[in-house]
Amino acid sequence: MALPKELVAASATPLVLSILAQGESYGYAIIRRVRELSGGEVEWTDGMLYPVLHRLERSGLIESRWGASETGRERKYYRLRREGKRVLAEERRNWEMVNGVLGRLWEDSACSISTKLCPSGATA
Amino acid sequence: MFNLNEAVSIWRDSLKDADALSALDVAELEGHLREEAARVEALGLTSEEAFVIASRRIGSPHALNIEYEKADPSQAYRTRMYWIVLGMFGYWALNSLTSTVTTSVFLLGSGGYLPLGTAWAVYLLVWGLGMTVTFRVLVLISRGRLTSITAAIQNRYLRKYKLLVDVLVLAVAVPLAQHACRLLMTMSLYHSGLHNHQFDANLVAFAALVTTVASPMAIGILLYFLYSSRRVSAE
């Protein structure tokens, strides 16, 4: 099942920043990495990733340089900047918060269906 | 027989109307396209099949243009303006080169250093050749070829000093180019000996008037496009 377009768009920034937090990379490798990690569920069209990278670069979160690839062709590499690290930490807090809230809600609703599904210590 | 480089250049041609993409953006996407095609081919497909899949995955020119324009609306205007300016300077440079050579040959001929027939033949040949090269280069640039050169110009100067380039183009380069053209015209008139004859003062006055009016008009038009696109990007 593919993710809805809005969710893909919303998660683009934290995904890119998180991948670049692990080291310098380039567009193609970033897309491959996202596909790999999501088991193919977050399938980006390329037309979407590059403008995201350029937008992040213009807002100063990442920086780029042109360098040679293994094949000798010029390739554009992206790297995280300090401001990007700060925004990534903020994104992380937000996503963990949303994740936590939804997790709690779903645990509660599962609990109301069957007490066996209640989180330890909680009652229906 | 399928030729990858040919297919890639056709693909590049298809992006020539996508104004929101700079030459560098196209170069970046081309790298992606080639890498994806190579990966798919390694899975056991023919290079043609691999290319079709890779170019489909990268997205249609229209879809790419929409995404890029959303991310940076002012790039479309910038791309257009750089091509105009590059075309203007390119044409001017190549044209002056051709004129210099042809005028020299013609002068040699009229000075008796060359038989007049030969001088005319060389004149026409160089002129024809110069014009052909000029238009060929312009056509290649407009089709998004010569990207290694144009991308280097955009990368080194235009992107790095965006605002500075805008100001330079508007305030300095346009009038400067016009003055240079006028200077060249005057010098060639002088050197061809026409200053000994009475040449039409009305024509010179008219040329001066046109230049004076054209300068602010060109700047005005460029400013209009500059600020109308900035306004769009601010919205």
Coordinates of N, CA and C in Angstrom, one line a residue, chain A residues 47, chain B residues 58-68:
Chain A
G47 N 10.9 13.6 -9.5 CA 10.4 15.0 -9.6 C 10.1 15.6 -8.3
Chain B
I58 N 11.5 9.0 -13.5 CA 11.9 10.3 -13.2 C 10.8 11.3 -13.4
G59 N 9.8 11.0 -14.1 CA 8.6 11.9 -14.2 C 8.6 12.6 -15.6
S60 N 7.4 13.0 -16.0 CA 7.2 13.7 -17.3 C 7.8 15.1 -17.1
P61 N 8.2 15.8 -18.3 CA 8.7 17.1 -18.2 C 7.7 18.1 -17.5
H62 N 6.5 17.9 -17.9 CA 5.4 18.7 -17.3 C 5.4 18.6 -15.8
A63 N 5.4 17.3 -15.3 CA 5.3 17.1 -13.9 C 6.5 17.6 -13.2
L64 N 7.7 17.4 -13.8 CA 8.9 17.9 -13.2 C 8.9 19.5 -13.1
N65 N 8.4 20.1 -14.2 CA 8.4 21.6 -14.2 C 7.5 22.1 -13.0
I66 N 6.3 21.4 -12.9 CA 5.4 21.8 -11.8 C 6.1 21.7 -10.4
E67 N 6.7 20.6 -10.2 CA 7.4 20.4 -8.9 C 8.5 21.4 -8.6
Y68 N 9.3 21.6 -9.7 CA 10.4 22.5 -9.5 C 9.9 24.0 -9.3

